[in-house]
Structure formats: C-alpha cells, structure tokens
Coordinates of C-alpha atoms in Angstrom, one line a residue:
Chain A
M107 CA -12.7 13.7 -43.9
K108 CA -10.3 12.2 -41.2
R109 CA -9.8 15.6 -39.7
V110 CA -13.1 16.2 -39.5
L111 CA -13.9 12.7 -37.5
A112 CA -10.9 13.3 -35.2
G113 CA -12.3 16.9 -34.3
V114 CA -15.8 15.4 -33.9
F115 CA -14.4 12.8 -31.7
A116 CA -12.1 15.2 -30.0
T117 CA -15.1 17.8 -28.9
L118 CA -17.3 15.0 -27.9
F119 CA -14.6 13.7 -25.6
V120 CA -13.9 17.3 -24.3
L121 CA -17.8 17.8 -23.7
S122 CA -17.9 14.5 -22.1
V123 CA -15.0 15.0 -19.8
A124 CA -16.0 18.8 -18.8
H125 CA -19.6 17.3 -18.0
A126 CA -18.5 14.5 -15.6
Y127 CA -15.8 16.8 -14.0
Y128 CA -18.7 19.3 -13.2
V129 CA -20.8 16.8 -12.1
R130 CA -18.1 15.2 -9.4
V131 CA -17.0 18.3 -8.3
D132 CA -20.4 19.5 -7.6
F133 CA -20.9 16.0 -5.8
L134 CA -17.7 16.6 -3.8
R135 CA -18.3 20.0 -2.7
T136 CA -22.0 19.9 -1.8
R137 CA -21.4 16.5 -0.2
K138 CA -20.7 15.8 3.5
F139 CA -18.7 12.6 4.1
A140 CA -18.5 10.7 7.3
L141 CA -15.4 9.5 8.6
A142 CA -15.3 5.9 9.8
L143 CA -13.4 6.8 12.6
N144 CA -15.7 10.1 13.9
P145 CA -15.4 11.7 16.9
G146 CA -18.5 10.1 18.6
H147 CA -16.8 6.5 17.9
L148 CA -13.6 7.7 19.1
Q149 CA -15.5 9.1 22.4
Q150 CA -17.1 5.5 22.6
V151 CA -13.9 3.9 22.7
E152 CA -12.3 6.3 25.1
T153 CA -15.0 5.5 27.7
V154 CA -14.2 1.8 27.1
R155 CA -10.9 2.0 27.5
R156 CA -11.5 3.8 30.7
H157 CA -14.0 0.9 32.2
V158 CA -12.1 -1.9 31.0
P159 CA -8.4 -3.1 32.1
P160 CA -6.3 -3.6 29.0
G161 CA -5.6 -7.2 28.1
S162 CA -9.3 -8.0 28.4
T163 CA -11.3 -9.8 25.9
I164 CA -14.5 -7.6 24.8
L165 CA -17.7 -9.0 23.6
Y166 CA -19.6 -7.4 20.6
V167 CA -23.4 -8.1 21.3
D168 CA -25.6 -7.9 18.4
D169 CA -28.7 -9.7 16.9
Q170 CA -27.1 -9.9 13.6
E171 CA -23.6 -10.1 12.2
D172 CA -22.3 -6.4 11.8
A173 CA -18.7 -7.0 10.4
W174 CA -18.1 -2.9 9.7
N175 CA -19.6 -1.6 13.1
M176 CA -17.6 -4.6 14.7
G177 CA -14.5 -4.0 12.6
L178 CA -14.3 -0.2 13.8
F179 CA -14.3 -1.1 17.5
R180 CA -11.9 -4.4 16.8
R181 CA -9.8 -2.1 15.2
S182 CA -9.9 0.9 17.8
L183 CA -9.1 -1.3 20.5
Y184 CA -6.2 -3.3 19.1
P185 CA -3.6 -4.3 20.4
D186 CA -5.1 -3.8 23.8
Y187 CA -8.1 -5.8 23.7
V188 CA -9.4 -8.4 21.8
L189 CA -13.0 -8.3 20.5
L190 CA -15.1 -11.0 19.7
P191 CA -18.5 -11.6 18.4
A192 CA -21.6 -13.0 20.2
T193 CA -25.1 -12.8 18.9
S194 CA -27.1 -14.4 21.6
G195 CA -27.1 -15.3 25.3
Q196 CA -26.1 -18.7 24.9
E197 CA -22.8 -17.4 22.9
I198 CA -22.4 -15.0 25.5
R199 CA -22.1 -17.8 28.1
A200 CA -20.1 -19.9 26.0
R201 CA -17.5 -17.3 25.3
R202 CA -17.2 -16.5 28.8
Q203 CA -16.9 -20.2 30.0
R204 CA -14.5 -21.3 26.9
N205 CA -12.6 -18.3 26.2
P206 CA -10.4 -19.1 23.0
R207 CA -8.0 -16.9 24.8
P208 CA -7.5 -17.5 28.3
D209 CA -4.6 -14.9 28.5
Y210 CA -7.5 -12.3 27.6
P211 CA -10.0 -12.5 30.0
V212 CA -13.9 -11.8 29.2
R213 CA -14.6 -8.8 31.2
G214 CA -17.0 -6.6 29.4
A215 CA -19.4 -6.4 26.3
I216 CA -20.2 -3.7 23.8
V217 CA -24.1 -4.5 23.2
T218 CA -26.1 -2.9 20.6
R219 CA -29.3 -1.2 21.4
R220 CA -31.2 -3.2 19.0
Y221 CA -30.1 -6.7 20.8
Q222 CA -33.0 -8.0 22.0
G223 CA -31.7 -11.3 23.9
E224 CA -30.6 -12.3 26.7
R225 CA -28.2 -10.6 28.9
D226 CA -26.5 -10.9 32.6
F227 CA -24.4 -7.9 33.3
T228 CA -23.8 -6.5 36.7
V229 CA -23.2 -3.1 35.2
G230 CA -24.2 -0.9 32.5
I231 CA -22.6 2.1 31.1
P232 CA -24.2 4.3 28.4
L233 CA -21.7 4.9 25.8
P234 CA -21.9 8.4 24.4
E235 CA -23.7 8.8 20.9
N236 CA -22.3 8.3 17.5
S237 CA -24.3 9.9 14.9
V238 CA -23.2 7.4 12.2
G239 CA -22.5 3.9 13.9
V240 CA -25.3 1.7 15.6
P241 CA -26.3 2.9 19.3
V242 CA -24.3 1.0 21.7
D243 CA -23.6 0.3 25.4
L244 CA -21.2 -0.9 27.5
G245 CA -21.9 -4.3 30.0
M246 CA -19.6 -5.3 32.4
W247 CA -19.2 -8.5 34.7
N248 CA -17.8 -7.7 38.3
Chain B
M272 CA -11.4 21.0 4.3
D273 CA -7.7 19.9 5.5
L274 CA -5.7 19.1 2.8
R275 CA -3.1 17.2 4.8
L276 CA 0.3 19.1 2.9
D277 CA 2.1 17.4 5.6
E278 CA 1.5 13.6 4.7
L279 CA 1.5 14.4 1.1
A280 CA 4.9 15.9 1.6
L281 CA 6.1 13.3 3.7
A282 CA 4.4 10.6 1.0
V283 CA 7.0 12.4 -1.5
G284 CA 10.0 12.0 0.8
V285 CA 9.0 8.1 1.1
A286 CA 8.6 7.7 -2.7
A287 CA 12.1 9.4 -3.3
G288 CA 13.4 7.0 -0.7
F289 CA 12.0 4.1 -2.8
E290 CA 13.0 6.0 -5.8
G291 CA 16.8 5.9 -4.7
I292 CA 16.6 2.0 -3.9
G293 CA 15.3 1.5 -7.0
S294 CA 17.9 3.7 -8.7
L295 CA 20.6 1.6 -7.1
A296 CA 19.0 -1.7 -8.4
L297 CA 18.7 -0.3 -11.8
W298 CA 22.1 1.4 -11.7
R299 CA 21.5 4.5 -12.8
R300 CA 20.4 8.1 -12.2
S301 CA 16.8 9.5 -12.9
S302 CA 17.0 12.3 -15.1
T303 CA 13.5 12.1 -16.6
P304 CA 9.8 11.6 -15.1
L305 CA 9.7 8.4 -17.1
Q306 CA 13.0 7.1 -15.0
W307 CA 12.1 8.5 -11.8
N308 CA 8.6 6.5 -12.0
Q309 CA 10.2 3.3 -12.8
A310 CA 13.1 3.3 -10.4
F311 CA 10.0 4.6 -7.4
L312 CA 8.1 1.5 -8.6
S313 CA 11.0 -0.6 -8.6
G314 CA 12.2 0.4 -5.3
L315 CA 8.8 -0.3 -3.5
S316 CA 8.4 -3.7 -5.4
I317 CA 12.1 -4.5 -3.9
A318 CA 11.2 -3.5 0.0
A319 CA 7.9 -5.3 -0.8
V320 CA 9.7 -8.5 -1.6
L321 CA 12.2 -8.6 1.0
L322 CA 9.8 -7.9 3.5
F323 CA 8.8 -11.3 4.3
P324 CA 12.7 -12.5 4.2
L325 CA 13.3 -9.8 6.9
T326 CA 10.4 -10.4 9.0
L327 CA 12.0 -13.9 9.7
L328 CA 15.4 -12.7 9.9
A329 CA 14.9 -9.3 11.8
R330 CA 11.2 -10.1 13.2
G331 CA 10.0 -7.1 14.9
A332 CA 12.8 -4.7 13.2
A333 CA 11.9 -5.4 9.9
L334 CA 10.0 -2.2 9.4
R335 CA 12.3 -0.2 11.0
T336 CA 15.4 -1.6 8.8
I337 CA 13.5 -0.9 5.6
T338 CA 12.5 2.4 7.1
G339 CA 16.1 3.3 7.8
V340 CA 17.3 2.5 4.6
V341 CA 14.5 4.5 3.0
I342 CA 15.3 7.7 4.9
L343 CA 19.0 7.3 4.2
S344 CA 18.1 6.5 0.2
A345 CA 16.0 9.6 0.2
A346 CA 18.6 11.7 1.9
V347 CA 21.1 10.9 -1.1
A348 CA 18.8 10.3 -4.1
L349 CA 16.5 13.0 -3.6
P350 CA 19.0 16.1 -4.3
L351 CA 20.9 13.8 -6.8
T352 CA 17.4 13.4 -8.7
L353 CA 16.5 17.3 -8.3
W354 CA 19.9 18.2 -9.5
S355 CA 19.7 15.5 -12.8
I356 CA 16.3 16.7 -13.2
L357 CA 17.1 20.3 -13.6
R358 CA 20.2 20.0 -15.6
S359 CA 18.0 18.0 -17.9
V360 CA 15.6 20.5 -18.2
R361 CA 18.2 23.1 -18.3
E362 CA 19.9 21.2 -21.6
R363 CA 16.4 21.1 -23.3
W364 CA 16.0 24.5 -22.8
R365 CA 19.4 25.2 -24.3
R366 CA 18.5 23.6 -27.2
G367 CA 15.1 25.4 -27.7
V368 CA 11.6 23.9 -27.0
E369 CA 9.3 24.2 -29.5
L370 CA 5.9 24.9 -28.1
D371 CA 2.9 22.5 -29.2
F372 CA -0.1 24.5 -28.0
A373 CA -2.1 21.1 -28.4
I374 CA 0.2 19.3 -26.5
V375 CA 0.2 22.2 -23.7
G376 CA -3.9 22.5 -23.3
L377 CA -3.8 18.7 -23.0
F378 CA -1.3 19.1 -20.7
G379 CA -3.2 21.6 -18.7
A380 CA -6.3 19.2 -18.8
I381 CA -4.1 16.7 -17.0
I382 CA -3.0 18.7 -14.0
G383 CA -6.6 19.5 -14.0
L384 CA -8.0 16.1 -13.8
A385 CA -4.9 15.1 -11.3
T386 CA -5.6 17.9 -8.7
K387 CA -9.5 16.8 -9.0
F388 CA -8.3 13.5 -8.1
G389 CA -6.3 14.5 -5.4
W390 CA -9.0 16.2 -4.0
E391 CA -11.6 13.8 -4.2
N392 CA -9.1 11.3 -2.7
L393 CA -8.6 13.3 0.3
K394 CA -12.4 14.2 0.5
N395 CA -14.1 10.4 -0.1
P396 CA -13.6 8.6 3.2
Y397 CA -12.4 4.9 3.1
A398 CA -14.9 2.3 2.6
W399 CA -14.7 -1.1 3.3
D400 CA -11.8 -2.3 1.7
G401 CA -9.5 1.1 2.4
Y402 CA -10.0 0.8 6.1
Q403 CA -10.7 -3.0 6.9
I404 CA -8.2 -4.1 4.5
W405 CA -5.2 -1.6 3.5
A406 CA -5.1 0.9 6.5
T407 CA -5.6 -2.2 8.7
K408 CA -2.7 -3.9 7.2
A409 CA -0.7 -1.2 7.7
F410 CA -1.6 -0.7 10.9
L411 CA -0.5 -4.0 12.0
L412 CA 2.8 -3.9 10.1
F413 CA 3.0 -0.7 12.3
T414 CA 2.4 -1.9 15.3
H415 CA 4.2 -5.5 15.3
G416 CA 7.1 -4.1 13.4
S417 CA 6.5 -6.8 10.8
L418 CA 4.5 -9.2 8.9
T419 CA 2.3 -11.1 11.2
H420 CA 0.0 -14.3 11.8
D421 CA -2.8 -12.9 13.4
F422 CA -5.2 -10.7 12.1
L423 CA -6.3 -8.8 14.9
V424 CA -7.6 -11.4 16.7
P425 CA -4.6 -13.4 18.1
G426 CA -4.5 -17.3 17.0
Q427 CA -7.4 -16.9 14.5
Y428 CA -7.0 -17.0 10.7
D429 CA -8.6 -14.3 8.7
R430 CA -8.3 -14.6 4.8
L431 CA -7.4 -10.7 4.9
L432 CA -4.0 -11.9 6.1
D433 CA -3.7 -13.3 2.3
Y434 CA -3.3 -9.7 0.9
P435 CA 0.2 -8.6 -0.2
P436 CA 2.2 -6.2 1.4
L437 CA 3.4 -3.3 -1.0
L438 CA 0.8 -0.9 -0.1
P439 CA 0.6 -1.3 3.8
L440 CA 4.0 -1.2 3.6
Y441 CA 4.2 2.3 1.9
H442 CA 1.6 3.2 4.7
A443 CA 3.8 2.1 7.6
V444 CA 7.0 3.4 6.6
L445 CA 5.1 6.8 6.4
S446 CA 3.7 6.1 9.9
A447 CA 7.2 5.0 11.1
I448 CA 8.8 8.0 9.9
R449 CA 6.1 10.3 11.5
G450 CA 6.4 8.1 14.7
R451 CA 2.2 7.6 15.1
F452 CA 0.0 5.9 12.9
E453 CA -2.6 8.0 10.9
W454 CA -5.4 5.7 9.4
L455 CA -6.2 8.1 6.4
A456 CA -2.5 8.5 5.7
L457 CA -2.8 6.0 3.1
E458 CA -4.8 8.7 0.6
P459 CA -1.8 10.9 -0.1
N460 CA 0.3 7.7 -1.2
Y461 CA -2.7 7.3 -3.7
L462 CA -2.0 10.4 -5.1
I463 CA 1.7 9.3 -6.0
F464 CA 0.5 6.2 -7.7
F465 CA -1.9 7.7 -9.5
L466 CA 0.9 10.3 -11.1
S467 CA 2.8 7.2 -11.8
L468 CA -0.3 5.7 -13.8
L469 CA -0.3 8.6 -16.1
I470 CA 3.8 8.7 -16.5
S471 CA 3.4 5.2 -17.0
S472 CA 0.2 5.8 -19.6
W473 CA 2.1 8.2 -21.4
S474 CA 5.4 6.0 -21.7
L475 CA 3.2 3.1 -23.2
A476 CA 1.3 5.5 -25.5
R477 CA 4.6 7.0 -26.9
N478 CA 6.0 3.5 -27.9
W479 CA 3.3 3.3 -30.4
M480 CA 2.3 6.9 -31.2
G481 CA 3.2 10.4 -31.7
P482 CA 3.1 13.2 -28.7
R483 CA 0.0 14.4 -29.8
A484 CA -1.7 11.1 -29.6
A485 CA 0.0 10.0 -26.4
M486 CA -0.9 13.1 -24.7
F487 CA -4.6 12.6 -25.6
T488 CA -4.1 9.1 -24.7
T489 CA -2.9 10.3 -21.1
T490 CA -5.5 12.8 -21.0
V491 CA -8.3 9.9 -21.1
V492 CA -6.4 7.6 -18.3
A493 CA -6.7 10.9 -16.3
A494 CA -10.2 11.4 -17.0
M495 CA -10.9 7.7 -15.9
P496 CA -11.8 8.6 -12.2
T497 CA -13.7 11.2 -13.2
F498 CA -15.8 8.9 -15.0
L499 CA -15.4 5.9 -12.8
G500 CA -15.9 7.7 -9.2
F501 CA -15.4 5.7 -6.3
W502 CA -13.2 2.8 -7.3
S503 CA -10.3 4.9 -8.1
T504 CA -10.4 6.7 -4.8
G505 CA -11.3 6.2 -1.2
G506 CA -8.3 3.5 -0.4
Y507 CA -9.0 0.8 -3.1
A508 CA -6.0 -1.1 -4.2
D509 CA -7.0 -1.3 -7.8
M510 CA -5.5 1.9 -9.2
P511 CA -2.2 0.9 -7.7
Q512 CA -2.4 -2.4 -9.0
A513 CA -3.1 -0.6 -12.3
A514 CA -0.3 1.4 -12.0
L515 CA 2.3 -1.3 -11.9
L516 CA 0.6 -3.3 -14.3
I517 CA 1.0 -0.4 -17.1
A518 CA 4.8 0.1 -15.7
A519 CA 5.3 -3.4 -16.3
V520 CA 3.8 -3.6 -20.1
A521 CA 5.3 -0.2 -20.5
A522 CA 8.7 -1.4 -19.8
A523 CA 8.5 -4.5 -21.9
T524 CA 7.5 -2.7 -24.8
Q525 CA 10.1 0.0 -24.3
R526 CA 12.1 0.8 -27.5
D527 CA 14.9 2.7 -26.2
P528 CA 15.6 1.6 -22.4
A529 CA 17.4 4.1 -20.4
P530 CA 21.0 2.5 -19.5
G531 CA 21.3 0.2 -16.7
R532 CA 19.7 -2.7 -15.9
H533 CA 15.8 -3.2 -17.1
P534 CA 13.6 -2.7 -14.5
L535 CA 11.0 -5.2 -16.1
A536 CA 11.9 -7.8 -13.3
F537 CA 11.4 -5.4 -10.4
L538 CA 8.2 -4.1 -11.7
L539 CA 6.7 -7.8 -12.1
S540 CA 7.8 -8.2 -8.7
G541 CA 5.7 -5.3 -7.7
V542 CA 2.5 -6.6 -10.0
L543 CA 2.6 -9.4 -7.7
M544 CA 2.8 -7.4 -4.2
V545 CA -0.3 -5.1 -4.6
K546 CA -3.0 -7.7 -4.6
S547 CA -3.8 -11.1 -4.6
E548 CA -5.0 -10.9 -8.6
G549 CA -1.7 -9.8 -9.3
S550 CA -0.5 -13.4 -9.4
I551 CA -2.5 -14.0 -12.3
L552 CA -1.1 -10.8 -14.2
V553 CA 2.1 -12.0 -13.3
W554 CA 1.4 -15.2 -15.0
I555 CA 0.1 -13.8 -18.1
L556 CA 2.6 -11.1 -18.5
T557 CA 5.8 -13.8 -18.1
G558 CA 4.0 -16.3 -20.3
A559 CA 3.5 -13.3 -23.4
I560 CA 7.3 -12.4 -22.4
A561 CA 8.2 -16.0 -23.1
I562 CA 6.3 -16.6 -25.9
Y563 CA 7.4 -13.0 -27.6
V564 CA 11.4 -14.2 -27.0
L565 CA 10.4 -17.4 -28.7
L566 CA 8.8 -16.2 -31.5
R567 CA 11.0 -13.1 -32.1
M568 CA 14.6 -14.5 -31.1
R569 CA 14.2 -18.3 -31.9
N570 CA 17.7 -19.1 -31.7
E571 CA 18.8 -16.7 -29.7
A572 CA 16.4 -17.3 -27.2
W573 CA 18.9 -18.9 -24.7
T574 CA 21.2 -15.8 -25.2
W575 CA 18.4 -13.9 -24.3
L576 CA 17.6 -15.8 -21.3
R577 CA 21.2 -15.8 -19.9
R578 CA 21.6 -12.0 -20.7
H579 CA 18.5 -11.6 -18.4
A580 CA 19.2 -14.4 -15.7
L581 CA 19.5 -11.8 -13.0
G582 CA 16.0 -10.4 -13.8
V583 CA 14.2 -14.0 -14.5
G584 CA 15.8 -14.9 -11.0
W585 CA 14.4 -12.1 -9.3
V586 CA 10.8 -12.8 -10.3
I587 CA 11.7 -16.4 -9.3
I588 CA 12.3 -15.1 -5.8
A589 CA 9.5 -12.8 -5.8
V590 CA 6.9 -15.7 -6.2
A591 CA 8.8 -17.9 -3.9
A592 CA 8.5 -15.0 -1.2
L593 CA 5.1 -14.8 -1.7
R594 CA 4.2 -18.3 -1.6
A595 CA 6.4 -18.6 1.6
Y596 CA 4.5 -16.1 3.6
L597 CA 1.1 -17.6 2.1
A598 CA 2.4 -21.0 3.8
W599 CA 3.9 -19.4 6.8
I600 CA 0.3 -17.8 7.7
P601 CA -0.9 -20.8 6.9
S602 CA -3.6 -19.2 4.0
Q603 CA -6.7 -21.0 3.7
D604 CA -8.1 -19.8 0.5
A605 CA -11.6 -19.7 1.3
M606 CA -13.3 -17.6 -1.1
Y607 CA -12.4 -19.0 -4.7
A608 CA -12.0 -22.6 -3.4
D609 CA -14.9 -24.5 -3.4
P610 CA -15.2 -26.3 -6.9
S611 CA -18.3 -28.7 -5.4
L612 CA -20.4 -25.4 -6.2
A613 CA -19.3 -25.4 -9.8
G614 CA -22.2 -26.4 -12.2
F615 CA -23.0 -26.4 -15.9
T616 CA -25.9 -23.8 -15.3
K617 CA -23.2 -21.4 -13.4
G618 CA -20.7 -21.0 -16.2
P619 CA -23.2 -19.3 -18.7
L620 CA -24.3 -17.1 -15.8
V621 CA -20.8 -15.7 -14.7
L622 CA -20.1 -15.4 -18.3
L623 CA -23.3 -13.3 -18.8
H624 CA -23.1 -11.4 -15.6
C625 CA -19.4 -10.3 -16.6
W626 CA -20.2 -9.5 -20.3
K627 CA -23.1 -7.3 -18.7
H628 CA -20.5 -5.2 -16.8
L629 CA -18.2 -4.9 -20.0
G630 CA -21.0 -3.5 -21.5
D631 CA -22.9 -1.4 -19.1
Y632 CA -22.5 2.2 -20.3
T633 CA -22.8 3.6 -17.1
E634 CA -19.9 1.8 -15.5
W635 CA -17.3 2.2 -18.5
G636 CA -18.8 4.2 -21.4
L637 CA -17.8 2.2 -24.6
L638 CA -14.2 1.0 -23.3
W639 CA -14.9 -2.5 -23.7
P640 CA -16.7 -2.5 -27.2
C641 CA -14.2 -0.1 -28.2
F642 CA -11.4 -2.3 -27.2
A643 CA -13.2 -5.4 -28.7
G644 CA -13.1 -3.5 -32.1
A645 CA -9.0 -2.0 -31.6
A646 CA -8.6 -5.9 -30.8
L647 CA -9.6 -6.8 -34.2
I648 CA -7.6 -3.7 -36.0
I649 CA -4.6 -4.6 -34.1
W650 CA -4.6 -8.3 -35.0
F651 CA -4.9 -7.5 -38.7
R652 CA -2.9 -4.3 -38.5
G653 CA -0.9 -4.0 -35.2
E654 CA 2.7 -4.4 -34.4
L655 CA 3.5 -7.6 -32.9
E656 CA 3.9 -5.8 -29.4
Q657 CA 0.8 -4.4 -29.5
K658 CA -1.0 -7.9 -30.7
F659 CA 1.0 -9.4 -27.5
A660 CA -0.6 -6.4 -25.3
A661 CA -4.1 -6.9 -26.7
A662 CA -4.0 -10.8 -26.3
G663 CA -2.6 -10.3 -22.6
V664 CA -5.6 -7.8 -21.8
M665 CA -8.0 -10.4 -23.2
A666 CA -6.3 -13.6 -21.2
A667 CA -6.7 -11.2 -17.9
L668 CA -10.2 -10.3 -19.0
G669 CA -10.7 -14.3 -19.5
A670 CA -9.1 -15.4 -16.0
Y671 CA -11.0 -12.9 -14.5
T672 CA -14.4 -13.7 -15.3
V673 CA -13.0 -17.6 -14.9
V674 CA -12.3 -17.1 -11.2
F675 CA -16.0 -16.1 -10.3
Y676 CA -16.6 -19.9 -11.3
F677 CA -15.2 -21.0 -8.7
T678 CA -16.6 -18.7 -6.0
N679 CA -17.8 -19.8 -2.8
W680 CA -20.5 -16.8 -2.6
G681 CA -24.3 -18.2 -2.6
D682 CA -25.0 -15.3 -4.7
V683 CA -22.5 -15.4 -7.3
Q684 CA -24.0 -12.2 -9.1
L685 CA -23.3 -10.2 -5.9
H686 CA -19.9 -11.7 -6.0
I687 CA -19.3 -10.2 -9.5
D688 CA -21.3 -6.9 -9.1
Q689 CA -19.0 -6.4 -6.2
A690 CA -15.5 -7.5 -7.5
F691 CA -15.7 -7.4 -10.9
P692 CA -15.7 -3.9 -12.4
R693 CA -12.7 -3.2 -9.7
L694 CA -11.2 -5.9 -11.4
L695 CA -11.3 -4.2 -14.7
V696 CA -10.0 -1.2 -13.2
H697 CA -6.3 -3.3 -13.6
L698 CA -6.8 -3.3 -17.5
A699 CA -8.5 -0.1 -18.3
P700 CA -5.5 2.3 -18.7
I701 CA -3.7 -0.3 -21.1
A702 CA -7.1 -1.0 -23.0
T703 CA -7.4 2.9 -23.4
V704 CA -3.9 3.0 -25.0
L705 CA -4.5 0.3 -27.2
V706 CA -7.7 1.4 -28.3
I707 CA -6.3 4.6 -29.3
A708 CA -3.2 3.0 -30.8
S709 CA -5.1 1.3 -33.1
V710 CA -7.0 4.3 -34.3
V711 CA -4.1 6.2 -34.7
P712 CA -2.5 4.6 -38.2
V713 CA -5.9 5.0 -39.5
M714 CA -6.6 8.9 -38.6
A715 CA -3.0 9.9 -39.3
P716 CA -3.2 12.1 -42.7
A717 CA -2.0 10.0 -45.9
G718 CA 1.5 10.1 -46.2
A719 CA 2.5 11.1 -42.6
T720 CA 5.3 9.2 -40.9
L721 CA 4.5 7.7 -37.3
P722 CA 7.0 7.4 -34.7
A723 CA 6.7 3.7 -34.6
A724 CA 7.4 3.5 -38.1
E725 CA 10.1 5.8 -38.2
K726 CA 11.8 4.0 -35.5
R727 CA 11.4 0.6 -37.3
R728 CA 12.9 2.5 -40.2
T729 CA 15.9 3.3 -38.2
R730 CA 16.2 0.0 -36.6
R731 CA 16.4 -1.5 -39.8
N732 CA 19.1 0.5 -41.0
K733 CA 20.9 -0.1 -37.8
V734 CA 20.1 -3.8 -37.8
S735 CA 23.3 -5.0 -39.3
G736 CA 25.6 -3.2 -36.9
G737 CA 23.2 -3.9 -34.1
R738 CA 23.6 -6.6 -31.3
G739 CA 21.6 -9.1 -33.2
T740 CA 18.9 -9.8 -30.7
R741 CA 16.2 -8.8 -32.5
R742 CA 14.9 -9.8 -35.6
P743 CA 13.9 -6.7 -38.1
K744 CA 10.3 -6.6 -38.6
R745 CA 9.1 -7.1 -42.3
A746 CA 8.3 -3.6 -43.8
R747 CA 4.2 -2.8 -43.4
G748 CA 2.6 0.1 -44.6
N749 CA 0.2 1.9 -42.1

C-alpha cells in the first residue's frame, strides 16, 4: 500500500514538473524580453551627454512621479550628472533658484512629452525614440 | 541568445576566490561539493562583513583590497580544490561505485532543471529590485571603490542604502576584475547561488533521510523556480538569501561535520549580509541554537560556549559591523517605522492576507498546507533537530507576517502582495525538506533502517567513549 502511494505521488510530481517545465520553456522561447538599458535609452543618454557638460544637475520633468524611468536616467548618467525630479513649472523654478547641490548647477532637463506644465527652456533638443520607455526631449537654459 | 559564458567563467573564478578565503577561515581543504559550498559561502560572508571596516580604514581601496585577495586566493585555491576533488573521485571509483538508477535519474532531472534556471536567469531582464537595487548598489561600490553615504544623489538619503552588501560585493568584485561595469553581470552569480542552494538542500535532507529520498527532495527544490517563475530569477536577492539560510540550517544540523572549524558562524554572518530580513532570520536561528544547546547540553552549555567562543564572537562582530554601517549612513527606516498607523483592524487584515498567500495554490501549490501537516507529524514523531527547524520556520513565518503590521504603506494589502511571497522564498527550501523528512519514516517499508536511526544507534554505541558533549537520545521507533 505504501509503495503504491509513493508511486502515485512520484508520478503526479513528475507529471506536474514536466508540465510546468514545458510551460516555462515555451514562455521563454516565444517571449521577447526588453532590456532596461535598451539601445533607444542608451542613444538618448548619449545625446544628453553630448549637449550637457558633466558636473551639471539635470531635471527629470514629468506630470507624474515615474520612479522607474527617472531611475533609469539617474543610473545611466551617474556619476557625471545629478538627476532630480520636478513635476511642475513652479518646482522647476524652485530647483533652479535653490539648487540643493550648488556645485552641480542646473543646466538642462529631460522632459517627457506627456508633460503639459509650464516650461521656459531656451533650447529644445529632441531625443531619439525609445520603443520601451516614455518619449522624452531635452530642454536647456543658456 | 548570448550565453555570456565569459561572465559565467569569471563568476566561477570569483567564487573559487571566496572559497579559498573560506577554506582558510575553516582551516580545511574542500574535497566534496558540500565542503566547497560551505567554504564559498563562508568566504563570501567574511568578505561582506569586512567590507564596512575596510571602507573606514582603506576608503576607496576597500574593493581593490578584497578583489586582490580574491584573485590571489583563487590562484591558490582553484588548483588545490580541483586536485582534492579529483583525488576524492578517484578513491571512490577505486572502492567501486554502485549505481542506483533512481538516483541517477533524479540527478539527471536536477541537471535539466538547473540548466533551465540558468537559461531563464540569463533571458529574464532585471525588473525593479534587480536593476534599481542590487545592480545599482554593485555599481556604486564599483564606482566609489567602497561603501558610500550617497545613493546616486549626493547628500540625499535613500532607503536603498540600508540593504546589506553581500550580493553587490560579489557583482562588484567581478566587475573590478573585468575592469568595467556590466549591469547584467549579476545574473551569472545567481546560477552559482542556485547550485549552492541545491547542494545545501541535499546536505540538509541527508541529515534526516537516505540518499534516494534526499535526491528526490533536492529535485523538488530544483523544480521550485519552474513553478514559482519570476521570484527566483531576474535579479532578486531572495534566492541567495534562501541559499545562505538553508546552508546555515544544514550546517547547524550536520551530524558529521568535516574537520576544521565549524562553518555555522560564518554562514550566520552571511545570512545577515544578504537582505535586511536576514537580521530577523539570524535572531531566530541564534535563539533556536541557544535553546537547543541549553536543552541538550544543560550543565555542559558553558563548555560548549567556551569551545565555540570564536564563532560566537564572529557573529557578534558581524552584527556590530551591520549596525555600525546603518548608523554611518545614517539609516532612517522609513518603511516599517510608523506604529501610529497600527490599529486593531489592521492586525486581522494583515493576518488574513498573509494566510491567503500561504494557501494560494497558484503561488505555492500545496507547500504551506503540507508544511503545516508536516510540522504536526514532526512535533509528535520527529527528531529534536527537525522540531527546532520546523519551529524556526514557523517563527520566521510569524515574524514575516508581523512586520506588515508596522508598514507605513497606505495600502497594506498591496505591500503584502508585493513582498510576502518573496519573503516565503527564503523559507520554502527548508519547508520542502521538512515536509519530505516528515513523510519518509511513515513511507519507509516496515523494518527498514533509516540512516538517521542508524546514525543514532552508532552514536549510542559510541557515546561512552565520545567527547561527552551530547546526551544520547532516547531510543524511539520509526
């Protein structure tokens, strides 16, 4: 009786592992995963580096708090730049007037295209498309 | 698909370096996978504990110092270990090997499951924790050459600074040897932790059951990422935390430890250095060990303490190093430090929601209900070590539930949904071993001698001539 029970249990286990194995492998085989640091993002970072001098603070301007996308830029631009968030025109002004890091002057802003708030950049530079991230542009003050 | 074999080879080389450090600390040479695993985890844990003191002493050269030691150690340890393993295999081959086809079949299944883990691990991109926490901490360590007060924004505290440094250290050492930082290079390290988890599961299972049942248990543990999917791969730290925890439990319950120093103290310090929850686990483990020693040794507890003074001292140093690091940041625990939110209604809500996860078939199958049944069987029929292990898992389950009572998240259920299943990953391998260990004596054919019973009998025979530190256990039928 014990042997039969053990056999039934082992068979059920083997079948369920085999099924789960097939499902996972099939999922992995067919699914296209997007890397966090995809080529589109890296091109955007390259453009920002070309236009903004190192040792600057860059603002990440968006209507809403988006920790993931801001976090990607923050990591990609570190340690040459400091990235700080801003969600409104008022906050942009405040960051520029009372920069918490005076040794890193605010010189530019990565602005999401969904941002509808006030802006006063003197130069606007479109950033390359990134199929995964939020569409963004670079704004700068002279 | 890029298999990143160069990174994998480098990760193995770095592991060999840590193994060398561990071997030196344990004062022995590894000749079996179990000994290699214990030495590797011990060496890595020692380096993680020493990282903060080195940060204070050597400033930006802390990582360079550890990397130099790892390279030197790998150069010495790798040939020695390979030679030891080859010699050990040759001796066994000479003595003759009896092939058990059930074991060979299960071993083949484990290789298949581990290969799938490796593939999935390389293919899955990092999600939030893998990228924004673990790889970023390694990046900061690589950039600064030591631990830092700053997390990306200078002068601004970030709660992610609080996370302990063991995993980022491994990643940063690999990057330092390479000379450049690669964000995805955390993944090859994960495969090594997964293999470590399997070796420790085998070791823990062998303490309580025969080789067939132990191999079956290891297969079940190896199958977990197949069932659980994302939590074990994709750069989360919970699987390495589980690997260190089960290694510590296996070492604590090991009946015939290898010659040299006992690895438990080093492994406990490693449990502390992976994730913040490790502190809870170390409290439970040290508490269980203290009660066990008092129960089993009674009048000889003081002798035991004196004999293991170095180990106890090391754990105290590890706790002090972590506390000092948190004070140095300085840490502001923002997530679990708002008791004003706690109320009478929150308690049952937390309890019910956590229980819902424990019983969710789509998440865990029947593991946790089975564990509840196993705990009952162990309570009445199990060995003392099994009782302690089961009680420890239950204490950890309780602690992991209670912490959500103090969360400052407005939506408590959302916090539980995001964090609780991953916390259970720490305990799942031990729970699996206990479930099977509770069933093995029941399923064994009548009159069969189980290894544990066999060992108990041997010990009883030896006890009069032994060191006298263990009281013989009362005979009990299976």
